[in-house]
Coordinates of C-alpha atoms and ligand atoms in Angstrom, one line a residue:
M111 CA 0.4 -0.1 0.1
L112 CA 1.6 3.4 -0.7
D113 CA 2.6 5.9 1.5
K114 CA 0.5 8.6 0.7
T115 CA 1.7 11.0 2.8
K116 CA 3.9 11.6 0.8
K117 CA 4.1 15.1 -1.4
D118 CA 4.1 13.2 -5.3
W119 CA 2.2 9.7 -3.3
W120 CA 0.7 9.4 -7.0
K121 CA 3.8 9.0 -8.9
S122 CA 3.8 5.7 -7.7
A123 CA 0.0 4.7 -7.9
V124 CA -2.5 3.5 -10.8
F125 CA -5.9 5.1 -10.7
Y126 CA -9.3 3.6 -12.3
Q127 CA -12.3 5.4 -13.7
V128 CA -15.0 4.6 -12.1
Y129 CA -19.1 5.7 -14.8
P130 CA -21.3 5.7 -11.9
K131 CA -24.2 5.6 -14.3
S132 CA -22.6 1.8 -15.8
F133 CA -20.3 0.5 -12.6
Q134 CA -23.1 -1.9 -10.8
D135 CA -26.3 -1.2 -10.6
T136 CA -28.2 -1.9 -7.0
D137 CA -31.2 -1.5 -7.0
G138 CA -32.7 -3.1 -10.1
D139 CA -33.9 0.8 -11.4
G140 CA -30.8 0.1 -15.2
V141 CA -28.5 2.3 -13.3
G142 CA -25.3 2.1 -11.4
D143 CA -25.0 3.8 -7.5
L144 CA -22.6 4.4 -4.7
K145 CA -24.1 1.1 -2.8
G146 CA -22.9 -0.7 -6.4
V147 CA -19.1 0.4 -6.1
I148 CA -18.9 -0.5 -2.8
R149 CA -19.9 -3.4 -3.8
R150 CA -16.6 -4.4 -6.0
L151 CA -14.3 -2.9 -3.9
D152 CA -12.8 -5.9 -3.5
Y153 CA -12.3 -6.2 -7.1
L154 CA -10.9 -2.8 -7.8
E155 CA -8.4 -4.5 -4.2
K156 CA -7.6 -7.1 -6.2
L157 CA -6.7 -5.3 -9.2
G158 CA -4.3 -3.2 -7.2
I159 CA -5.5 0.3 -8.1
D160 CA -4.8 2.8 -5.7
G161 CA -7.3 5.7 -6.2
I162 CA -10.9 5.6 -8.5
W163 CA -11.2 8.6 -10.3
L164 CA -15.2 9.2 -9.5
S165 CA -16.4 10.8 -12.9
P166 CA -19.9 13.3 -11.8
V167 CA -22.4 11.8 -9.0
Y168 CA -23.7 15.7 -8.1
A169 CA -27.5 16.3 -8.5
S170 CA -28.4 17.4 -12.4
P171 CA -31.4 16.2 -14.9
Q172 CA -28.8 14.5 -16.3
K173 CA -28.7 16.6 -19.7
D174 CA -24.8 15.3 -20.3
N175 CA -24.5 12.3 -18.1
G176 CA -24.3 14.1 -14.3
Y177 CA -21.0 17.0 -16.5
D178 CA -24.7 19.5 -16.2
I179 CA -24.3 20.0 -11.8
S180 CA -27.3 21.3 -10.6
D181 CA -26.4 21.2 -6.7
Y182 CA -22.1 20.8 -6.2
R183 CA -22.8 19.4 -2.4
A184 CA -26.5 16.8 -2.6
V185 CA -25.8 13.3 -4.6
Y186 CA -28.2 12.9 -7.1
P187 CA -30.8 10.6 -5.2
P188 CA -30.5 8.0 -8.3
F189 CA -27.7 6.7 -7.6
G190 CA -27.6 7.5 -3.6
T191 CA -26.9 9.2 -0.4
M192 CA -24.4 12.1 1.0
A193 CA -24.8 8.9 3.6
D194 CA -23.9 6.0 0.5
M195 CA -20.9 9.2 -0.7
E196 CA -19.2 9.0 3.1
E197 CA -19.5 4.6 3.9
L198 CA -17.5 4.6 -0.2
I199 CA -15.3 7.0 0.9
A200 CA -14.7 5.3 4.7
Q201 CA -15.1 1.5 2.8
A202 CA -12.8 2.8 0.1
D203 CA -9.8 4.2 2.4
R204 CA -9.6 0.7 4.6
R205 CA -9.0 -1.2 0.8
G206 CA -5.7 1.7 0.8
I207 CA -7.9 3.6 -1.8
T208 CA -8.2 7.8 -2.6
I209 CA -11.6 8.6 -3.8
I210 CA -11.0 11.5 -6.2
M211 CA -14.0 13.4 -7.1
D212 CA -14.9 14.7 -11.0
L213 CA -15.4 19.2 -10.0
V214 CA -17.3 20.5 -12.4
L215 CA -16.0 24.0 -12.6
N216 CA -16.2 25.6 -16.3
H217 CA -20.1 25.3 -16.1
S218 CA -23.4 24.3 -14.3
S219 CA -26.2 23.0 -15.0
D220 CA -30.2 25.2 -15.9
Q221 CA -31.5 24.0 -13.3
H222 CA -28.9 24.9 -10.8
R223 CA -30.4 28.0 -7.8
W224 CA -27.8 30.0 -9.3
F225 CA -28.7 29.5 -13.3
L226 CA -32.4 29.9 -12.1
S227 CA -32.7 32.8 -10.3
A228 CA -29.7 34.8 -12.4
K229 CA -32.2 34.0 -15.6
A230 CA -34.9 35.5 -13.9
D231 CA -34.0 38.6 -12.7
K232 CA -30.9 40.4 -13.8
N233 CA -30.2 41.8 -10.3
S234 CA -30.1 38.6 -8.6
P235 CA -26.9 37.7 -6.6
W236 CA -25.9 35.5 -8.7
H237 CA -26.8 36.4 -12.4
D238 CA -23.1 37.4 -12.9
F239 CA -22.3 34.2 -11.3
Y240 CA -22.2 33.8 -15.3
I241 CA -21.9 35.1 -18.8
W242 CA -24.9 37.3 -20.0
R243 CA -24.9 40.1 -22.8
D244 CA -28.2 42.1 -23.0
G245 CA -29.4 41.9 -27.5
T246 CA -32.6 41.3 -29.6
P247 CA -33.5 37.4 -30.1
D248 CA -32.1 38.3 -33.7
C249 CA -29.0 38.8 -33.2
P250 CA -26.5 36.7 -31.1
P251 CA -23.4 38.2 -29.7
N252 CA -21.7 36.8 -32.4
D253 CA -21.6 33.5 -34.2
M254 CA -19.8 30.5 -31.9
R255 CA -20.7 27.5 -31.8
A256 CA -21.7 24.4 -29.0
T257 CA -19.8 21.8 -28.4
F258 CA -22.9 19.6 -28.9
G259 CA -24.7 21.9 -31.5
G260 CA -25.9 24.6 -32.9
P261 CA -25.5 28.5 -31.6
A262 CA -23.4 29.4 -27.8
W263 CA -25.3 31.7 -27.2
T264 CA -29.2 31.3 -26.0
Y265 CA -31.6 34.3 -25.5
V266 CA -33.8 34.5 -22.2
P267 CA -36.6 36.8 -23.5
E268 CA -37.6 37.4 -19.7
I269 CA -34.4 39.7 -19.2
G270 CA -33.3 40.7 -22.9
Q271 CA -30.3 38.4 -22.5
W272 CA -28.2 36.0 -24.3
Y273 CA -25.7 33.8 -22.2
F274 CA -22.9 32.0 -22.7
H275 CA -22.3 27.9 -23.0
Q276 CA -20.3 26.4 -24.6
F277 CA -21.2 22.7 -24.4
S278 CA -24.9 22.9 -24.3
P279 CA -28.0 25.2 -24.0
W280 CA -28.2 23.0 -20.2
Q281 CA -24.5 23.8 -19.4
P282 CA -24.6 27.6 -19.1
D283 CA -20.4 28.7 -18.9
L284 CA -19.3 29.9 -15.2
N285 CA -18.2 33.5 -14.6
W286 CA -14.4 32.4 -13.8
E287 CA -13.8 36.5 -13.5
N288 CA -16.7 37.4 -10.9
P289 CA -14.2 36.7 -7.6
A290 CA -17.6 35.7 -6.1
M291 CA -18.4 32.8 -7.8
R292 CA -14.9 31.6 -8.1
R293 CA -14.8 31.5 -4.3
E294 CA -18.3 29.3 -3.5
L295 CA -16.2 27.1 -6.1
Y296 CA -13.1 26.7 -3.6
D297 CA -15.2 26.8 -0.5
M298 CA -17.6 24.2 -2.2
I299 CA -14.1 21.2 -2.7
R300 CA -13.0 22.1 1.0
F301 CA -16.6 20.7 1.4
W302 CA -15.9 17.4 -0.5
V303 CA -11.6 17.0 0.7
D304 CA -13.4 17.7 5.0
K305 CA -15.4 15.2 3.8
G306 CA -12.6 12.8 3.7
V307 CA -12.0 13.1 -1.1
G308 CA -8.3 12.8 -1.9
G309 CA -8.0 13.9 -5.1
F310 CA -10.0 15.8 -7.7
R311 CA -10.5 16.0 -11.7
L312 CA -10.8 19.2 -13.9
D313 CA -13.0 19.0 -16.3
V314 CA -13.0 21.2 -19.1
I315 CA -10.7 23.0 -16.3
D316 CA -8.3 24.8 -20.3
N317 CA -11.8 27.2 -20.3
I318 CA -12.2 28.3 -17.0
G319 CA -10.3 31.2 -18.6
K320 CA -12.7 32.2 -21.4
E321 CA -12.8 35.6 -23.4
P322 CA -16.0 34.8 -25.2
D323 CA -16.8 38.2 -27.0
R324 CA -12.7 38.0 -28.1
K325 CA -14.4 34.1 -29.2
I326 CA -11.4 32.5 -26.8
T327 CA -12.4 29.1 -25.2
C328 CA -10.2 27.6 -23.8
N329 CA -6.1 28.5 -22.9
G330 CA -7.3 32.5 -21.8
P331 CA -5.6 34.9 -20.8
K332 CA -6.1 34.6 -17.4
L333 CA -6.4 30.4 -17.7
H334 CA -3.1 30.1 -14.8
Q335 CA -3.7 32.9 -12.9
Y336 CA -7.4 30.8 -12.2
I337 CA -5.6 27.4 -11.3
R338 CA -2.8 28.9 -10.0
E339 CA -6.1 31.1 -7.3
L340 CA -7.2 27.1 -7.6
S341 CA -4.9 25.7 -6.2
R342 CA -4.0 27.6 -3.0
E343 CA -7.3 28.4 -1.5
A344 CA -8.9 25.2 -2.9
F345 CA -6.6 22.8 -2.6
R346 CA -4.2 23.2 0.1
E347 CA -2.9 20.0 1.2
D348 CA -0.1 18.5 -0.8
T349 CA -1.2 15.2 -0.7
L350 CA -3.8 15.9 -3.4
V351 CA -4.1 14.5 -6.1
T352 CA -5.3 16.9 -8.6
V353 CA -6.0 16.2 -13.2
G354 CA -7.2 18.9 -14.9
E355 CA -8.4 17.9 -18.4
A356 CA -6.8 20.1 -20.9
W357 CA -8.0 18.9 -24.1
S358 CA -6.0 21.8 -26.0
A359 CA -2.8 21.3 -24.2
G360 CA 0.6 20.8 -25.2
V361 CA 3.3 19.7 -23.9
E362 CA 4.8 22.7 -23.2
E363 CA 1.0 24.1 -22.0
A364 CA 1.3 20.7 -19.4
R365 CA 4.4 21.5 -18.0
R366 CA 2.4 25.2 -16.4
Y367 CA -0.2 22.6 -15.4
A368 CA 1.7 20.5 -14.3
N369 CA 4.8 22.3 -12.4
P370 CA 7.0 20.8 -10.4
D371 CA 6.3 23.4 -7.8
G372 CA 2.7 22.3 -6.4
S373 CA 1.5 25.6 -8.3
E374 CA -0.9 24.6 -10.1
L375 CA -1.7 20.9 -10.5
S376 CA -0.8 16.6 -10.0
M377 CA -0.7 17.1 -14.2
V378 CA -3.4 17.1 -17.2
F379 CA -4.7 14.7 -19.2
Q380 CA -3.7 15.6 -22.8
F381 CA -5.2 14.5 -25.5
E382 CA -2.7 14.3 -28.3
H383 CA -2.1 10.6 -28.5
M384 CA -5.8 10.2 -28.6
C385 CA -6.7 12.7 -31.5
V386 CA -4.1 10.7 -34.2
D387 CA -6.3 8.8 -35.6
Y388 CA -8.3 11.9 -36.2
G389 CA -8.9 13.6 -39.9
R390 CA -10.9 16.6 -40.0
D391 CA -12.5 15.9 -36.3
K392 CA -13.1 12.9 -34.6
W393 CA -15.8 11.3 -36.9
D394 CA -13.6 10.7 -39.6
V395 CA -11.7 8.3 -38.4
V396 CA -8.7 7.5 -40.2
K397 CA -7.4 3.8 -41.4
P398 CA -5.0 1.6 -41.0
L399 CA -3.3 4.1 -37.4
P400 CA -0.9 6.2 -37.9
L401 CA 2.3 4.2 -35.6
V402 CA 5.0 6.7 -36.0
K403 CA 2.8 9.8 -35.6
L404 CA 1.6 8.3 -32.9
K405 CA 5.3 6.8 -31.4
K406 CA 6.5 10.3 -32.1
C407 CA 3.6 12.1 -30.0
H408 CA 4.8 9.7 -27.1
E409 CA 8.1 10.6 -26.9
R410 CA 7.6 14.3 -27.8
W411 CA 5.3 13.7 -24.5
Q412 CA 7.4 11.3 -22.5
K413 CA 10.5 13.7 -22.7
G414 CA 9.2 16.4 -22.5
L415 CA 7.7 16.8 -19.3
A416 CA 10.5 14.8 -17.8
G417 CA 11.7 16.5 -14.2
R418 CA 9.1 19.0 -16.4
G419 CA 6.4 17.5 -15.3
W420 CA 4.3 14.6 -15.0
N421 CA 2.1 12.6 -17.6
S422 CA -1.2 11.0 -16.7
L423 CA -0.9 7.8 -19.1
F424 CA -4.9 6.3 -20.6
L425 CA -5.7 5.1 -23.8
E426 CA -9.8 5.0 -22.2
N427 CA -12.3 7.3 -20.9
H428 CA -16.1 7.9 -21.4
D429 CA -15.6 10.0 -24.0
L430 CA -13.6 7.1 -25.6
P431 CA -13.6 4.6 -27.7
R432 CA -12.4 1.0 -26.5
I433 CA -9.5 1.0 -27.1
V434 CA -9.2 -2.7 -28.3
S435 CA -11.9 -1.4 -31.8
T436 CA -10.0 1.3 -31.5
W437 CA -6.4 0.3 -32.3
G438 CA -6.0 -3.5 -31.9
D439 CA -8.1 -6.1 -32.4
D440 CA -11.6 -7.1 -30.4
K441 CA -12.0 -10.2 -32.3
K442 CA -9.8 -13.2 -33.4
Y443 CA -6.4 -11.3 -31.4
R444 CA -8.4 -8.8 -28.4
V445 CA -7.1 -10.4 -25.2
E446 CA -3.4 -10.2 -26.7
S447 CA -3.8 -6.7 -28.5
A448 CA -5.4 -5.5 -25.5
K449 CA -2.6 -6.7 -23.5
M450 CA -0.3 -5.3 -26.2
L451 CA -2.2 -1.6 -25.3
A452 CA -1.6 -2.1 -22.2
A453 CA 2.6 -2.5 -22.4
M454 CA 2.9 0.1 -24.5
T455 CA 0.6 2.8 -22.0
H456 CA 1.9 1.3 -18.8
G457 CA 5.3 1.1 -19.5
M458 CA 6.0 4.3 -19.7
Q459 CA 6.8 6.9 -17.5
G460 CA 3.3 9.0 -15.5
T461 CA 0.4 8.0 -13.7
P462 CA -2.0 5.6 -15.4
Y463 CA -5.2 5.5 -15.7
I464 CA -7.4 3.1 -15.9
Y465 CA -11.4 3.0 -17.2
Q466 CA -13.8 0.8 -16.3
G467 CA -14.0 -2.6 -18.2
E468 CA -10.9 -1.9 -20.0
E469 CA -9.1 -4.4 -18.3
L470 CA -11.5 -6.8 -19.4
G471 CA -10.6 -5.6 -22.8
M472 CA -14.3 -5.0 -23.5
T473 CA -14.9 -3.8 -26.7
N474 CA -17.4 -0.7 -28.7
I475 CA -20.9 -1.5 -29.5
R476 CA -22.7 -1.0 -32.8
L477 CA -26.1 0.3 -31.9
P478 CA -29.0 1.9 -34.4
I479 CA -28.9 5.4 -33.4
E480 CA -32.3 5.5 -31.0
Q481 CA -31.2 3.5 -29.1
Y482 CA -27.6 5.7 -28.4
D483 CA -28.0 8.4 -24.6
D484 CA -25.2 11.1 -25.6
L485 CA -26.0 13.9 -26.6
E486 CA -22.9 14.2 -29.1
I487 CA -23.5 11.0 -30.7
H488 CA -27.4 12.6 -31.4
N489 CA -25.2 16.2 -32.7
A490 CA -23.3 14.4 -34.6
Y491 CA -25.7 12.3 -36.7
R492 CA -28.1 15.1 -36.8
E493 CA -25.5 16.7 -38.5
G494 CA -23.5 14.4 -39.9
L495 CA -27.0 13.9 -42.0
A496 CA -27.5 18.2 -42.6
R497 CA -24.0 17.7 -45.0
G498 CA -25.7 15.3 -46.1
E499 CA -24.0 11.8 -45.0
T500 CA -26.3 8.4 -45.6
P501 CA -27.8 7.3 -42.1
E502 CA -25.0 4.5 -42.5
G503 CA -22.7 6.7 -43.5
A504 CA -23.9 8.9 -40.3
M505 CA -23.5 5.4 -38.4
E506 CA -19.3 4.7 -38.9
G507 CA -18.0 7.1 -37.7
I508 CA -20.6 7.3 -33.9
Y509 CA -19.5 3.3 -34.6
A510 CA -15.8 4.2 -34.8
H511 CA -15.3 7.1 -31.8
G512 CA -19.3 7.6 -29.7
R513 CA -19.1 8.1 -27.0
D514 CA -21.1 5.4 -25.4
N515 CA -18.9 2.8 -26.4
A516 CA -17.6 3.5 -23.6
R517 CA -21.2 3.6 -22.1
T518 CA -22.2 0.5 -21.9
P519 CA -22.9 -1.1 -17.9
M520 CA -19.8 -3.4 -16.9
Q521 CA -19.8 -6.1 -18.0
W522 CA -19.5 -8.1 -14.4
T523 CA -20.7 -11.8 -15.1
D524 CA -22.6 -14.2 -18.3
G525 CA -25.5 -13.7 -16.4
K526 CA -28.9 -11.7 -16.9
N527 CA -27.8 -7.8 -17.7
A528 CA -23.9 -9.1 -17.5
G529 CA -24.7 -8.8 -13.8
F530 CA -25.1 -5.2 -13.6
S531 CA -28.9 -5.1 -13.1
Q532 CA -31.3 -7.1 -12.1
G533 CA -33.2 -4.6 -14.5
T534 CA -33.1 -2.3 -17.7
P535 CA -30.0 -1.3 -18.7
W536 CA -29.9 2.4 -18.8
L537 CA -27.8 2.0 -22.2
P538 CA -28.1 -1.8 -24.1
V539 CA -25.4 -4.5 -22.5
N540 CA -23.2 -5.4 -25.0
P541 CA -24.3 -9.1 -26.2
N542 CA -20.3 -9.8 -26.5
Y543 CA -20.7 -9.6 -22.1
T544 CA -21.6 -14.2 -22.2
E545 CA -17.8 -14.2 -23.1
I546 CA -16.2 -10.8 -22.2
N547 CA -17.5 -10.3 -18.2
A548 CA -15.7 -9.9 -14.9
Q549 CA -16.4 -13.6 -13.5
A550 CA -14.4 -15.2 -16.6
A551 CA -12.0 -13.1 -16.6
L552 CA -10.7 -14.1 -12.4
A553 CA -11.1 -16.9 -13.3
D554 CA -9.0 -17.2 -16.2
P555 CA -5.1 -17.2 -15.1
N556 CA -4.3 -15.7 -18.7
S557 CA -7.0 -12.7 -18.6
V558 CA -7.0 -9.5 -20.3
F559 CA -7.4 -8.7 -15.8
Y560 CA -4.4 -10.3 -14.2
F561 CA -2.2 -8.5 -17.0
Y562 CA -3.3 -5.5 -15.8
Q563 CA -2.7 -6.5 -12.4
R564 CA 0.7 -7.5 -12.8
L565 CA 0.7 -4.0 -14.6
I566 CA 0.3 -2.4 -11.5
A567 CA 2.5 -4.8 -9.1
L568 CA 5.2 -3.8 -11.0
R569 CA 5.0 -0.1 -10.7
K570 CA 5.0 -1.1 -7.4
E571 CA 8.4 -3.2 -7.4
Y572 CA 10.4 -2.0 -10.1
P573 CA 11.6 2.2 -9.3
V574 CA 12.3 2.4 -13.6
F575 CA 8.6 2.2 -14.2
R576 CA 8.3 5.6 -12.0
E577 CA 12.3 7.2 -12.9
G578 CA 13.6 5.6 -16.3
D579 CA 14.7 7.8 -19.0
F580 CA 12.4 7.1 -22.4
T581 CA 14.7 6.2 -25.4
L582 CA 12.4 5.6 -28.9
L583 CA 13.2 2.3 -31.0
N584 CA 13.2 2.1 -34.5
P585 CA 11.0 5.7 -34.9
E586 CA 10.0 5.0 -38.3
D587 CA 9.3 1.5 -37.7
E588 CA 5.2 1.5 -38.6
H589 CA 4.2 -1.5 -37.4
V590 CA 6.4 -1.7 -34.0
F591 CA 6.2 0.3 -31.1
A592 CA 8.8 0.0 -29.2
Y593 CA 11.6 2.3 -26.5
T594 CA 13.6 1.3 -23.7
R595 CA 13.8 3.0 -20.1
E596 CA 16.3 3.7 -18.1
A597 CA 17.6 4.6 -14.4
G598 CA 20.9 3.6 -12.4
E599 CA 21.3 0.0 -13.5
E600 CA 17.6 -0.6 -14.5
R601 CA 17.0 -1.3 -17.8
L602 CA 13.0 -1.8 -19.3
L603 CA 12.8 -3.1 -23.0
V604 CA 8.9 -2.8 -24.0
A605 CA 8.1 -4.0 -27.8
C606 CA 4.6 -4.2 -28.9
N607 CA 3.3 -5.1 -31.9
F608 CA 0.4 -3.5 -33.5
T609 CA 0.0 -5.5 -36.3
A610 CA -1.8 -8.9 -36.8
E611 CA 1.6 -10.1 -39.1
E612 CA 4.5 -11.0 -37.5
Q613 CA 7.4 -9.1 -36.7
P614 CA 10.6 -9.2 -36.3
E615 CA 11.8 -8.9 -33.0
V616 CA 13.5 -6.1 -31.8
C617 CA 15.7 -7.1 -28.7
P618 CA 19.7 -4.7 -27.9
E619 CA 21.8 -7.2 -27.2
R620 CA 21.8 -5.7 -23.7
F621 CA 18.9 -7.4 -22.6
R622 CA 19.9 -10.7 -24.2
G623 CA 19.0 -12.7 -21.3
A624 CA 17.1 -10.5 -19.7
R625 CA 13.9 -10.9 -16.9
V626 CA 10.4 -10.7 -18.2
L627 CA 8.4 -9.1 -16.6
A628 CA 5.2 -9.3 -18.3
A629 CA 4.1 -10.9 -21.9
N630 CA 1.4 -11.9 -23.9
Y631 CA 2.8 -14.7 -25.0
P632 CA 4.3 -17.3 -23.3
D633 CA 7.5 -18.0 -24.3
P634 CA 9.6 -16.6 -26.8
S635 CA 9.4 -17.6 -30.3
G636 CA 12.6 -15.2 -32.0
S637 CA 10.0 -12.7 -33.4
L638 CA 7.1 -10.8 -32.3
R639 CA 3.8 -12.6 -33.6
P640 CA 0.5 -11.0 -33.9
F641 CA 0.1 -8.2 -31.3
E642 CA 3.4 -9.6 -29.6
T643 CA 4.3 -7.4 -26.0
R644 CA 7.4 -8.7 -24.4
M645 CA 8.6 -6.7 -21.4
L646 CA 11.7 -7.1 -20.7
Y647 CA 13.9 -6.0 -17.2
V648 CA 18.3 -6.3 -16.7
K649 CA 20.2 -4.4 -13.7
E650 CA 23.6 -3.3 -14.3
Ligands
TEU72 O1 -15.4 15.9 -22.4 C1 -14.8 18.0 -22.8 C2 -15.0 16.9 -23.9 O2 -14.6 18.9 -24.9 C3 -15.7 15.9 -24.6 O3 -16.5 15.5 -23.4 C4 -14.9 16.7 -26.4 O4 -15.4 17.2 -26.7 C5 -15.6 14.5 -26.9 O5 -16.4 14.2 -26.1 C6 -14.2 14.6 -28.2 O6 -14.9 15.1 -29.1 C7 -14.8 16.9 -20.5 C8 -15.8 15.3 -20.0 O7 -15.3 14.2 -20.0 C9 -17.4 15.1 -20.7 O8 -17.6 14.2 -20.4 C10 -18.7 16.6 -20.8 O9 -19.0 16.4 -21.6 C11 -18.1 17.8 -21.3 O10 -16.5 18.1 -20.9 C12 -18.6 18.9 -20.7 O11 -18.9 18.9 -19.3

């Protein structure tokens, strides 16, 4: 168990993201709940993780599945009660698991009492918690568009003003120019710290410095000023782990967010590696995976933050498709490719995050458009048709990159609804649950689960995982991603065949006869078989 009294304990940690709505339902309403997370803590303890990033559990109308918060200090009733939240924190702590809550500080729900008051009365004390512009119904302040479709401004005739929302009309942007609003958020964060929460994930933190009049949404001029104040006022304990979601961050920006002086955050989720297969946008998928581009991206981030920040390491989350379907092979080589992708990620320097079901090799799903829940998917479908695509054409991008790929219920057993719920799940269970489920994985010593368990344990056993310098091997090789890590006398080699064809072995002389720390084939063969990965270790 990690010593979490140390300021940067999270550099040796591995975190697990729970999307509560899809994790485990215990009251049969078809929606996951906090009691379900508590029920599955033994499973997570067995996996060996050190913390849980819990996607939002606050009161919410669920227009964006909880990323639209109507009360930051209350639990969404279908998820449970505040007592359940306190019990989860306590039960997790007994297992050495820290609870990391998801903070949505860029916007609230349009049903938050602040916004209800603000939109009703220009003189409300909360009116300027949001971003308003006087105007007439036929002329928005500018032509900015919202992420989930439509204009980024909505008119409120009762007060003759437009309000700004970067995502959807149900998610009005909070006005970070207003110190009273910021103070409310800081006090709310301290409320959760006082309950024993040990860290926070910060939703679209790169957006809080927005300046709509100048059409600035991310990386605004005051962004880091706000983050430094947030860190000073709310994240006072240096043992708190904080990770900011920053789609716009490059290496230079990430160094500012993850400054080793602790003035901002512990780390960020950067997405450059997850976008290498985007075409004009995420719905225009580039096939095959441009592996050289991915390798060089990882090299840039590994070298760029070494000693000057800290990387997060991830392949999945609740907004991304299942990686084994995206960069691996979710048919013939599902297990091999899931393990290979895990080894690629966990061998690098940074803090790994595992998304629920990733440790089982869960896959994407194909549904009729009407069965999808996500507002982003439905908007993408409408915009695809509007661009003249056929329904089938519009669906291809959704099948590949739609967020509901990651939000189908966790697959626990081969029983009813994969053991997720006794009721009707809010989103269909992937039909392959009969073969892909935790119960089967725990019974199979060669499962993806035990491979992740091994990788998590290795990170604690060998300092080279945390400290080692990264060197990319064969940068122009389009089939194999291989790299080394070196720290003192320790040497680590990670070789990953990204193809379904046999490739030449990658094994520098100094790794001949090395210890095999992890592999997805039983024994070496002198080459790299389909999706083969090998983690070799020497101590000189
Ligand atoms: O996501 C930020 C975000 O921009 C993504 O939704 C991204 O736009 C999309 O998924 C990929 O194109 C965060 C949360 O993770 C997401 O679930 C929320 O919907 C969003 O912010 C708004 O809070």
